[in-house]
Short mmCIF file of C-alpha atoms in Angstrom, two decimals:
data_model
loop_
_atom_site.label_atom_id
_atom_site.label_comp_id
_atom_site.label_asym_id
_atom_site.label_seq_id
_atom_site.Cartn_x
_atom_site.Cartn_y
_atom_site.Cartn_z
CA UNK A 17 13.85 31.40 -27.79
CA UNK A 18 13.73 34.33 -30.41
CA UNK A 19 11.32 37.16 -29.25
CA UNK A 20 9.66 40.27 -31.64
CA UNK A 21 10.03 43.72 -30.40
CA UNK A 22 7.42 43.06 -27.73
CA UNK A 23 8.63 40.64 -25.65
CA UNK A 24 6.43 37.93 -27.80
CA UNK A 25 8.10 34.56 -28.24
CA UNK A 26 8.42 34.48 -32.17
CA UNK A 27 10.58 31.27 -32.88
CA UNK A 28 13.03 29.03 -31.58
CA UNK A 29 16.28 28.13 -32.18
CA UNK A 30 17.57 24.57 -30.63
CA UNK A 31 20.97 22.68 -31.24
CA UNK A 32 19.23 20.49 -33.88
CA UNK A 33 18.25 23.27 -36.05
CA UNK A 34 21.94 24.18 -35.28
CA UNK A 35 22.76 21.04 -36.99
CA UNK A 36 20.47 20.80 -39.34
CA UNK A 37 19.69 24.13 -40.79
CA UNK A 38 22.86 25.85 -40.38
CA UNK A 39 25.85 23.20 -40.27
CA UNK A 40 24.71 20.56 -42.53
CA UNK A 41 23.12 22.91 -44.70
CA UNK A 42 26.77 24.92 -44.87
CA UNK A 43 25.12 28.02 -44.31
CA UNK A 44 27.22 31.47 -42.84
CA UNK A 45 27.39 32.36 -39.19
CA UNK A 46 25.80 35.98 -40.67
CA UNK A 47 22.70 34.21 -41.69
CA UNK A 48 19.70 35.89 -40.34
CA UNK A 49 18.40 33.81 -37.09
CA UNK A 50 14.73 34.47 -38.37
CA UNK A 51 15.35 32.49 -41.14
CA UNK A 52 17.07 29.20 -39.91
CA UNK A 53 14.92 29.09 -35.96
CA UNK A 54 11.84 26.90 -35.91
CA UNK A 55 8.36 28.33 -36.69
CA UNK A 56 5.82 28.21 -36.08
CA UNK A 57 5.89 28.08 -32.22
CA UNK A 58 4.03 26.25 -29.92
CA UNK A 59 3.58 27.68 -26.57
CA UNK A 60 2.25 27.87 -23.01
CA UNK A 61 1.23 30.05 -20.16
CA UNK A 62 1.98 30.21 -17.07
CA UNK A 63 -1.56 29.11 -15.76
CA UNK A 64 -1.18 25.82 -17.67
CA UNK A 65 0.13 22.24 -16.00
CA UNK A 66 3.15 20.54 -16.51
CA UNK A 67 0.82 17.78 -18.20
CA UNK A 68 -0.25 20.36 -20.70
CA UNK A 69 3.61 20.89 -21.68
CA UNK A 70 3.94 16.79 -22.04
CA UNK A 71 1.01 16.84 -24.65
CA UNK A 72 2.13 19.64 -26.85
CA UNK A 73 5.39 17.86 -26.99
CA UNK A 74 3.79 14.15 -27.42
CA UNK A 75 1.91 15.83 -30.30
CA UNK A 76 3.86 18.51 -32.37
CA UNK A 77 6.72 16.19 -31.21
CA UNK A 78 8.91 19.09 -29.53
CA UNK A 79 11.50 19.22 -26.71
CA UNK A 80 11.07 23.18 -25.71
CA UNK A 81 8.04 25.09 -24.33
CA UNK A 82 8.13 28.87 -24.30
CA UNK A 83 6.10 29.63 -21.72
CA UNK A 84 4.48 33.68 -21.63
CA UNK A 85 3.21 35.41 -18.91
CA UNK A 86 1.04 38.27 -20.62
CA UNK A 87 1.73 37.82 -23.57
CA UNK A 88 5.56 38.05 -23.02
CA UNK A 89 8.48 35.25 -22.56
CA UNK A 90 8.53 34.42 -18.93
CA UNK A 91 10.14 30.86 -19.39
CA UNK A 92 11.29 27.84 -21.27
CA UNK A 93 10.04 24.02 -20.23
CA UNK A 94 12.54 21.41 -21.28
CA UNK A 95 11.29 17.52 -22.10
CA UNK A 96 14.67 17.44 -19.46
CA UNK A 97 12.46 19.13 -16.67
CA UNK A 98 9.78 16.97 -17.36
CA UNK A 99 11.64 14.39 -16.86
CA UNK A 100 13.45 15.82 -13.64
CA UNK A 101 9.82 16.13 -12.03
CA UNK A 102 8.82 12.49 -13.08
CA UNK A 103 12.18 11.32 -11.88
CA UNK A 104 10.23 8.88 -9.35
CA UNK A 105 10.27 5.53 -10.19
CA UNK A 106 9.65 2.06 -8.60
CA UNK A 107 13.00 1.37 -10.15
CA UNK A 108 14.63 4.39 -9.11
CA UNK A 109 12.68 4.67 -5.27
CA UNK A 110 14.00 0.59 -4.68
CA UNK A 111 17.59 1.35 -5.67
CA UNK A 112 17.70 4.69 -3.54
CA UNK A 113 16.14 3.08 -0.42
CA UNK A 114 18.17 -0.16 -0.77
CA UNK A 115 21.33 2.55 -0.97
CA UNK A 116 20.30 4.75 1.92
CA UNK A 117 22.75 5.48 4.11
CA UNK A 118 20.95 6.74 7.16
CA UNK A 119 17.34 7.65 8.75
CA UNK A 120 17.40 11.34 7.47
CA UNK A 121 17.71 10.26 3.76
CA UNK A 122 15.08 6.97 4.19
CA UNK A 123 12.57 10.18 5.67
CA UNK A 124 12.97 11.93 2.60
CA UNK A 125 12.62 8.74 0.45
CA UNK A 126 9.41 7.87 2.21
CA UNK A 127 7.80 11.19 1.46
CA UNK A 128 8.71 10.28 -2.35
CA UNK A 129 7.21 6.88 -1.68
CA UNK A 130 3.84 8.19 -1.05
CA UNK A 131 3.95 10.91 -3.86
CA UNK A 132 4.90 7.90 -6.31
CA UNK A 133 2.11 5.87 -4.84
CA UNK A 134 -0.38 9.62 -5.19
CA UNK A 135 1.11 9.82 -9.24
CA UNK A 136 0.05 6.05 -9.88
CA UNK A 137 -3.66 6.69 -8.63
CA UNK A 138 -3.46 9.59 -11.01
CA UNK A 139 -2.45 7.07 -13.96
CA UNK A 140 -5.14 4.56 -12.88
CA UNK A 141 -3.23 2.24 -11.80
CA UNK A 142 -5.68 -0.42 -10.09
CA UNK A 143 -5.93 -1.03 -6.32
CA UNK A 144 -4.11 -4.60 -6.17
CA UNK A 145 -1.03 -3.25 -8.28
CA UNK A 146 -1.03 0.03 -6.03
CA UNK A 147 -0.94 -1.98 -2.64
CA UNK A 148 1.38 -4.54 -4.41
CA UNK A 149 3.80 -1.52 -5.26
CA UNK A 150 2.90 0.17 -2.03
CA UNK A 151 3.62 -2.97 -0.05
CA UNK A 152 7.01 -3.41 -1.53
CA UNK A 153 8.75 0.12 -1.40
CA UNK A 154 7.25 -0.32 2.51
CA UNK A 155 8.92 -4.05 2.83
CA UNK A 156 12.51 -2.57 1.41
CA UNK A 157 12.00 0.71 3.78
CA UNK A 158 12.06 -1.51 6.50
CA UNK A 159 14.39 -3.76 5.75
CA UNK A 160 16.74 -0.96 4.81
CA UNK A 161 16.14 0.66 8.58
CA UNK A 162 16.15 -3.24 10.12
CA UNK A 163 19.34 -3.50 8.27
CA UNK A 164 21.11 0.13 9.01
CA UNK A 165 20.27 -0.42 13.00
CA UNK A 166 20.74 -4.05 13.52
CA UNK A 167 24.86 -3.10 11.79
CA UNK A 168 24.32 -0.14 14.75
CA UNK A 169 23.83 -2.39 17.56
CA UNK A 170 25.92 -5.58 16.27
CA UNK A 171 22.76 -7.65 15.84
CA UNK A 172 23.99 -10.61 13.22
CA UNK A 173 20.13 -10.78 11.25
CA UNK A 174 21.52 -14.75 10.40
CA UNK A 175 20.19 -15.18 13.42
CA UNK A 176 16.78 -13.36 13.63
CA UNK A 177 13.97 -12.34 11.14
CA UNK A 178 11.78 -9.58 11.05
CA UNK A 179 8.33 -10.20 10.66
CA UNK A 180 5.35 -7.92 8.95
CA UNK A 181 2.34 -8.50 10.45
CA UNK A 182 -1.59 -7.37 9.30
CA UNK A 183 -1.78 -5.47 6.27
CA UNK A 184 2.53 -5.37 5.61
CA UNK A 185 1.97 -9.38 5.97
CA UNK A 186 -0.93 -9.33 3.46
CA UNK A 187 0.49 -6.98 1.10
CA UNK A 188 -2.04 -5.09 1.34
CA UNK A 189 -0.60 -1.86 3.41
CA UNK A 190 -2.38 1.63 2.08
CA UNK A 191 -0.62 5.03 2.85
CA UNK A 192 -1.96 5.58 6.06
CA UNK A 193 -0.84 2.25 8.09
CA UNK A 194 0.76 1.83 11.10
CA UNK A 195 3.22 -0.82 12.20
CA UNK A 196 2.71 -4.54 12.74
CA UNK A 197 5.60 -6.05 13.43
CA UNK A 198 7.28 -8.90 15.49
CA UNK A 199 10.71 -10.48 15.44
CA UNK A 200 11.96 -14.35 15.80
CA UNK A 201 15.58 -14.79 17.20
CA UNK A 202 17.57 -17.79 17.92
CA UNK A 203 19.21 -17.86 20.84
CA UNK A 204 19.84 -20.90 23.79
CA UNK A 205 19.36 -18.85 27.09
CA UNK A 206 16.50 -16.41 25.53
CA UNK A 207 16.28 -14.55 28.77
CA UNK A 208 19.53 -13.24 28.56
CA UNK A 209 19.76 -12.20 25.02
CA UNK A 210 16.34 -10.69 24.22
CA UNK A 211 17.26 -7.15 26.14
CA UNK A 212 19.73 -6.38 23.04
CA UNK A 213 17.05 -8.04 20.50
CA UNK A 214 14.43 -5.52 22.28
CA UNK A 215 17.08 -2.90 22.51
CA UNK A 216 17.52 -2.84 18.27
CA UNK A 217 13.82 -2.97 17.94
CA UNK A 218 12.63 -0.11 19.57
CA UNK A 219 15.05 1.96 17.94
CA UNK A 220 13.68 0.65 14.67
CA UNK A 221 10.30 1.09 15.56
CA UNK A 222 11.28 4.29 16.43
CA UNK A 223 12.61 4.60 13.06
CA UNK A 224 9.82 3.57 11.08
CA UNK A 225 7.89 6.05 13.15
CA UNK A 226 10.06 8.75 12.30
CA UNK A 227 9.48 8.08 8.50
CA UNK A 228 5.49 8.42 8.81
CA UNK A 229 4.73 4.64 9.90
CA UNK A 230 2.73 5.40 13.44
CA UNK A 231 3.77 2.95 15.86
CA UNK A 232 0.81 0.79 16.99
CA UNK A 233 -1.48 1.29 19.21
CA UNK A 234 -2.23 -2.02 20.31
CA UNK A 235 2.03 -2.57 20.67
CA UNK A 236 2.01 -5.15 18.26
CA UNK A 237 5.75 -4.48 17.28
CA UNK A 238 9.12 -6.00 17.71
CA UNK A 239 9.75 -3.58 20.72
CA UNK A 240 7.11 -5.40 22.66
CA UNK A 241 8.68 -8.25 24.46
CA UNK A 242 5.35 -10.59 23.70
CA UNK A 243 6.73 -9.90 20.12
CA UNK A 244 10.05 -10.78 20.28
CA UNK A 245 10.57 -14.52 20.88
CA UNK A 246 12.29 -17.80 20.41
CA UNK A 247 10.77 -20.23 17.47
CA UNK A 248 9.66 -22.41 20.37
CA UNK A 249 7.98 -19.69 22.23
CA UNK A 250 6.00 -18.37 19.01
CA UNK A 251 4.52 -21.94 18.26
CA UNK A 252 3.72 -22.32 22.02
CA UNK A 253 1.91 -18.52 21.93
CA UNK A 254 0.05 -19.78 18.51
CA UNK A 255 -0.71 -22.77 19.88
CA UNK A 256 -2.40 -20.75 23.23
CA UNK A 257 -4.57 -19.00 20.51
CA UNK A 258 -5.84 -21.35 18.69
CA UNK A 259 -6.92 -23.90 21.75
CA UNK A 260 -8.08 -21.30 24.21
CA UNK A 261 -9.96 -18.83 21.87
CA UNK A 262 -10.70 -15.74 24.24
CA UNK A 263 -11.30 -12.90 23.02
CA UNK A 264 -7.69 -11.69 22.98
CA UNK A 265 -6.77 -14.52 20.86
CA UNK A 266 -9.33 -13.75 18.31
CA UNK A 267 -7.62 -10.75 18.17
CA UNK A 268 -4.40 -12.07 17.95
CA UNK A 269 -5.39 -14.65 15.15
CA UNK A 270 -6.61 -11.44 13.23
CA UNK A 271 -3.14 -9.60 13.28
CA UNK A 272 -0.45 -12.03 13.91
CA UNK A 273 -1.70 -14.92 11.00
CA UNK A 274 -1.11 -12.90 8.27
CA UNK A 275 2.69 -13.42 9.39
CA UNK A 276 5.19 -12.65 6.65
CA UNK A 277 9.08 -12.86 6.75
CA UNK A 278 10.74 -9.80 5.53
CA UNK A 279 14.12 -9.41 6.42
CA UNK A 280 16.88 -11.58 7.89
CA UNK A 281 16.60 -15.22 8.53
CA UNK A 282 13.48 -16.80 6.89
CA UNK A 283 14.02 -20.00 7.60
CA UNK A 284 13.10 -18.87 11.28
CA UNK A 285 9.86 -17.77 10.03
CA UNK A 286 8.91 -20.45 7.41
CA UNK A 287 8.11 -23.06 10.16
CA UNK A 288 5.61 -20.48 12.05
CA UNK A 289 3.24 -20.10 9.18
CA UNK A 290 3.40 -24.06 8.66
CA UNK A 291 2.61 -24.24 12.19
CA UNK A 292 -0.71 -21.91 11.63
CA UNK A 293 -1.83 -23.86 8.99
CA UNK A 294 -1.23 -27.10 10.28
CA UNK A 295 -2.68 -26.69 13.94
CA UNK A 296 -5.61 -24.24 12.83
CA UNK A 297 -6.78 -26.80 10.18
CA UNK A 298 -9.79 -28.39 11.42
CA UNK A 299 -9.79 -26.55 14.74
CA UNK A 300 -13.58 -26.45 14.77
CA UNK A 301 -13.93 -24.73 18.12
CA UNK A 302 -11.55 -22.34 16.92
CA UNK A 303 -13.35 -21.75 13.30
CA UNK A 304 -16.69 -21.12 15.41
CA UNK A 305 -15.29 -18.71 17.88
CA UNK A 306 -13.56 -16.38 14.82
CA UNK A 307 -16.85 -17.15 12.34
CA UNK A 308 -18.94 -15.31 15.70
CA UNK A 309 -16.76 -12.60 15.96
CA UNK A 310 -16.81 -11.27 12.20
CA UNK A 311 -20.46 -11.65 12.27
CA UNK A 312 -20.65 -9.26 14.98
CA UNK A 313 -19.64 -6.70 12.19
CA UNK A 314 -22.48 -5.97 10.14
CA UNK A 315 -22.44 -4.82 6.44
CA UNK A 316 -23.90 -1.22 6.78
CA UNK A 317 -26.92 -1.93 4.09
CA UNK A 318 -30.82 -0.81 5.40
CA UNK A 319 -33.22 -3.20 4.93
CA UNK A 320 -34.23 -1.36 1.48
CA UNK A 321 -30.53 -2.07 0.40
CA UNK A 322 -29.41 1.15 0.98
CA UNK A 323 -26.22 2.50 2.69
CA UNK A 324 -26.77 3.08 6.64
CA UNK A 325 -24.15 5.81 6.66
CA UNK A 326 -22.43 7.22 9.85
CA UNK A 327 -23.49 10.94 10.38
CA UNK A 328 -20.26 13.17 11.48
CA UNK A 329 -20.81 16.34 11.94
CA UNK A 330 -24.11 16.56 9.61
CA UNK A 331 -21.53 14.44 7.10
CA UNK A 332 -22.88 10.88 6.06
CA UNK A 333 -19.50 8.80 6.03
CA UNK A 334 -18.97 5.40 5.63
CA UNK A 335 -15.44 3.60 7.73
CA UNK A 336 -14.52 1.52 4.15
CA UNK A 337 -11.65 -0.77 6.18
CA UNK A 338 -13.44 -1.29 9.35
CA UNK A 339 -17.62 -1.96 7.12
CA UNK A 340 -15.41 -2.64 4.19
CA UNK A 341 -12.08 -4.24 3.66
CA UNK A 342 -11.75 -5.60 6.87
CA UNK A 343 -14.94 -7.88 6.56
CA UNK A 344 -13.32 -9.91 3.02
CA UNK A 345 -10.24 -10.32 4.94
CA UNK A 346 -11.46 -11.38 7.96
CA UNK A 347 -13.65 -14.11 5.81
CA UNK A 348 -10.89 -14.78 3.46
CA UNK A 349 -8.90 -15.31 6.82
CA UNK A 350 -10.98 -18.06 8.54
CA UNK A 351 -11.83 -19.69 5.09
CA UNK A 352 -8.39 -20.29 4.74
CA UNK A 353 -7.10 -21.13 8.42
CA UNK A 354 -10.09 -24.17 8.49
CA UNK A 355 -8.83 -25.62 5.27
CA UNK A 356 -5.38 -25.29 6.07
CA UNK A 357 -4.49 -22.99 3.19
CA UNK A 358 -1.20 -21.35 3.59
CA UNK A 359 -1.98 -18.08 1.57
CA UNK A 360 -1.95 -15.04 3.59
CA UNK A 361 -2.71 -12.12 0.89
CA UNK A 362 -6.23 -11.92 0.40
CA UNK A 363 -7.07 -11.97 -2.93
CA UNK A 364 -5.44 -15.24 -3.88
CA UNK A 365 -6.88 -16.24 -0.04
CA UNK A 366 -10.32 -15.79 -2.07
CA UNK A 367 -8.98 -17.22 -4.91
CA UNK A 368 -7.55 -20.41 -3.29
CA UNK A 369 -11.07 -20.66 -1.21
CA UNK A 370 -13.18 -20.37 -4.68
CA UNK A 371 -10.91 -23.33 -6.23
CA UNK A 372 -11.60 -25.52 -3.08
CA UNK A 373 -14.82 -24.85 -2.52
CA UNK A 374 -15.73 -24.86 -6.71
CA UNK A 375 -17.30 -21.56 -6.84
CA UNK A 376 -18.01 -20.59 -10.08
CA UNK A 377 -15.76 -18.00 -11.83
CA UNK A 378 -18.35 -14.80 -11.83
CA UNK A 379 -19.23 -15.14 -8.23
CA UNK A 380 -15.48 -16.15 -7.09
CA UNK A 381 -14.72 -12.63 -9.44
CA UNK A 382 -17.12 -10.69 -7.38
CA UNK A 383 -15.36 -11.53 -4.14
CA UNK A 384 -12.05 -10.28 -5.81
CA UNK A 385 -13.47 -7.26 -7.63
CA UNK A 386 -15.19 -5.79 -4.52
CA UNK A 387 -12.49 -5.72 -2.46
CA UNK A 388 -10.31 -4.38 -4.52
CA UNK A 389 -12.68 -1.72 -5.65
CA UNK A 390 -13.19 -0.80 -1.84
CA UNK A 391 -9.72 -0.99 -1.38
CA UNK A 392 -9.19 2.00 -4.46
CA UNK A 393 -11.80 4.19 -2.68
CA UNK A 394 -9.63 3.74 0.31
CA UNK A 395 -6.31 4.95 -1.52
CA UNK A 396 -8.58 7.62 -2.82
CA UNK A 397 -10.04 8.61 0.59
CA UNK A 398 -6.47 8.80 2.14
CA UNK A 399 -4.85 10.20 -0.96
CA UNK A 400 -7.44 12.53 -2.14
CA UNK A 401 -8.66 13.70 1.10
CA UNK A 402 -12.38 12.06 1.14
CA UNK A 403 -12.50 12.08 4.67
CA UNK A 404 -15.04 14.59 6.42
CA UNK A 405 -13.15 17.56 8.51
CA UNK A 406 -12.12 16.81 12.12
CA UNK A 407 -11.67 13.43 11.96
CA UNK A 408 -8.13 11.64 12.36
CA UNK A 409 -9.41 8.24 10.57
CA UNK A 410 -8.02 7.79 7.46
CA UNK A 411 -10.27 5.11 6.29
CA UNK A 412 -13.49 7.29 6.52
CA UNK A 413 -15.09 8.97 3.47
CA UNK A 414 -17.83 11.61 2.91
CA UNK A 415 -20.55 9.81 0.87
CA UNK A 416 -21.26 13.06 -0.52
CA UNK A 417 -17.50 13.01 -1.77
CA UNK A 418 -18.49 9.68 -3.94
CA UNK A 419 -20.27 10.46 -8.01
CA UNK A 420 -23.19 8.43 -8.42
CA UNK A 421 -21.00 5.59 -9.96
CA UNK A 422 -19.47 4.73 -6.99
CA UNK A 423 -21.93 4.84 -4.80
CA UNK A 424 -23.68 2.38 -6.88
CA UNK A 425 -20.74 0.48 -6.54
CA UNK A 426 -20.14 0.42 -3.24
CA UNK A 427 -23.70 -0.92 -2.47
CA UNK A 428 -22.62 -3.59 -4.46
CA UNK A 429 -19.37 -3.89 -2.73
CA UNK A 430 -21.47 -4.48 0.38
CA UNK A 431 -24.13 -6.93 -1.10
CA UNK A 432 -21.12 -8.96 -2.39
CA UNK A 433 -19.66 -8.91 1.70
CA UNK A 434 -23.25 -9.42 3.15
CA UNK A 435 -23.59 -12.61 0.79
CA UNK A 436 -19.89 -13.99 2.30
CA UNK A 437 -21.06 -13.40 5.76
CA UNK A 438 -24.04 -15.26 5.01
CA UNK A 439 -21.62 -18.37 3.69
CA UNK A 440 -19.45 -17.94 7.36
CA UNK A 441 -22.81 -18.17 9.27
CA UNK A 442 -23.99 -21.57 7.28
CA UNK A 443 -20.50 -23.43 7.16
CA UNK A 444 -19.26 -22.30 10.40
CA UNK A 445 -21.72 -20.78 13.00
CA UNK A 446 -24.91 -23.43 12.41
#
């Protein structure tokens, strides 16, 4: 950068106008530099963004920013350092977690995973491609740590496969999750070998706690010896669940059916979700007893139609996964188990339900739009910091924090779950 007397940034001289202006044009080294640098100049302060640099150089089509502080050259921004601070890629985040070495560097990567998820929200990118994306830097995380500690304790994963459970199984995981998890190993005295199978998962549960995935608070995770069976004794614990139908198993059907293999074996983990869809297909009693206990959740609409809102702390807030989310899945869920439908991720759950049952393509649209709408205020909420002060639920958001757009929205959001509740209650509680 060429200044004036003053400090002032007056031109610029770059290796092309080396080339061009000076070299090709056969000019002497003793030629003045005010007549071969590049004028006029377009610069910055120091109180504009980085994005303000990537215009100016999209539009006078630049590679250098002078930037002034008073009036004066403070600095120079590079289309290199731009580049440098948008180094974080899906590409680049897979390759680096699939390389990691140990936990210390997968900690790191994980922070980068949720400030590439926080830049995509920023770009617009839409709620099922940003739990999609989410999902999948999550699923290589952990298979990266499943891998690093099951080498660590001389676990041979041809023998065993990790499961995701909830959310992880659905694709569906946000930023703030915590773990789900179980694990399937072969073995013919099962007694005797599930200490070292326990042994490896708590350490990576530990792990995965370590790298910002709480562990769960309910213990379903690999580390839990309920978790961490034979083939046989997962089909005999699914098979408990879906003939007795206590409470507990409701529960149970509500986490552990949205079962997904995700690293080692999967052909230990393939017959388990054919065994879910087989036995809970047609399992009336079953259908009746889950139908009952997602009614018991109510959409929070008045009887006017508007939100009934939580008061915190003089806050009105709204839980979106627990009034929200939670209430398509949970539909989507049983809809699917009574058919016998082996999808497990929601939206093509409500897909696959709209093609059996013949719903017509605006209402079957609606299903899929408000979810995934509530599931973007949810990114946003966790994200963006929605959630009123003092309260450790990540789900929750300030109404007051919502524009008048989505508000409006998500009172349609709800209309659209009150309507599928009303469709559980006909086909299944009646």
């Amino acid at each position: 950068v060429v200044a004036d007397a003053a400090g002032a940034p007056a031109g610029i001289f770059t290796r092309h106008d080396l080339l061009d202006r000076v070299t090709l044009a056969q000019l002497p080294l003793s030629t003045p530099i005010a007549e071969v640098m590049s004028t006029p100049l377009h610069s910055l302060t120091d109180e504009h963004t980085a994005q303000d640099a990537a215009l100016l150089m999209a539009r006078h089509s630049v590679r250098h920013v002078p930037v002034t502080r008073e009036g004066r050259l403070a600095g120079v921004v590079s289309e290199r350092d731009l580049f440098v601070l948008q180094r974080l890629s899906l590409n680049q985040l897979s390759t680096d977690v699939h390389a990691a070495p140990d936990l210390p560097t997968l900690q790191s990567l994980a922070r980068d995973l949720r400030q590439f998820a926080h830049n995509l929200l920023g770009q617009g990118v839409q709620a099922k491609q940003l739990t999609e994306l989410v999902s999948h830097l999550n699923d290589a995380l952990t298979a990266r740590l499943v891998e690093l500690m099951a080498a660590k304790h001389g676990r041979d994963l041809r023998r065993a496969c990790w499961l995701a459970f909830g959310s992880e199984g659905r694709s569906e995981q946000t930023i703030a999750t915590d773990q789900d998890n179980g694990l399937v190993f072969e073995s013919d005295d099962a007694q005797a070998d599930r200490p070292a199978w326990l042994a490896f998962a708590r350490e990576v549960n530990e792990a995965l706690d370590a790298c910002g995935y709480p562990l769960c608070k309910g213990n379903v995770m690999a580390s839990n010896p309920e978790c961490c069976l034979t083939p046989q004794e997962w089909r005999a614990r699914i098979g408990r669940w879906i003939g007795q139908g206590t409470p507990e198993d409701l529960l149970a059907a509500n986490i552990y059916f949205d079962l997904r293999p995700l690293v080692g074996n999967f052909e230990l983990a393939t017959p388990l979700r054919d065994f879910i869809a087989e036995h809970a297909k047609g399992a009336t009693r079953f259908g009746h007893l889950l139908a009952e206990d997602l009614l018991r959740r109510r959409v929070p609409l008045t009887w006017l139609g508007g939100i009934e809102a939580k008061v915190i702390d003089g806050v009105p807030t709204i839980d979106l996964k627990l009034l929200g989310t939670a209430i398509f899945v949970d539909v989507a869920r049983l809809h699917c188990l009574m058919l016998g439908l082996p999808e497990v991720n929601t939206r093509r759950r409500l897909e696959a339900i709209a093609r059996a049952h013949n719903v017509d393509a605006p209402q079957a649209e609606a299903w899929v739009t408000a979810f995934e709408f509530l599931q973007m205020l949810r990114l946003r909420a966790q994200l963006d910091g929605l959630a009123p002060a003092g309260t450790d639920n990540p789900n929750v958001v300030r109404l007051d924090a919502l524009n008048d757009i989505d508000r409006r929205m998500l009172k349609e959001c709800f209309r659209v779950a009150r309507r599928l509740q009303q469709r559980v209650q006909l086909d299944y509680v009646r």
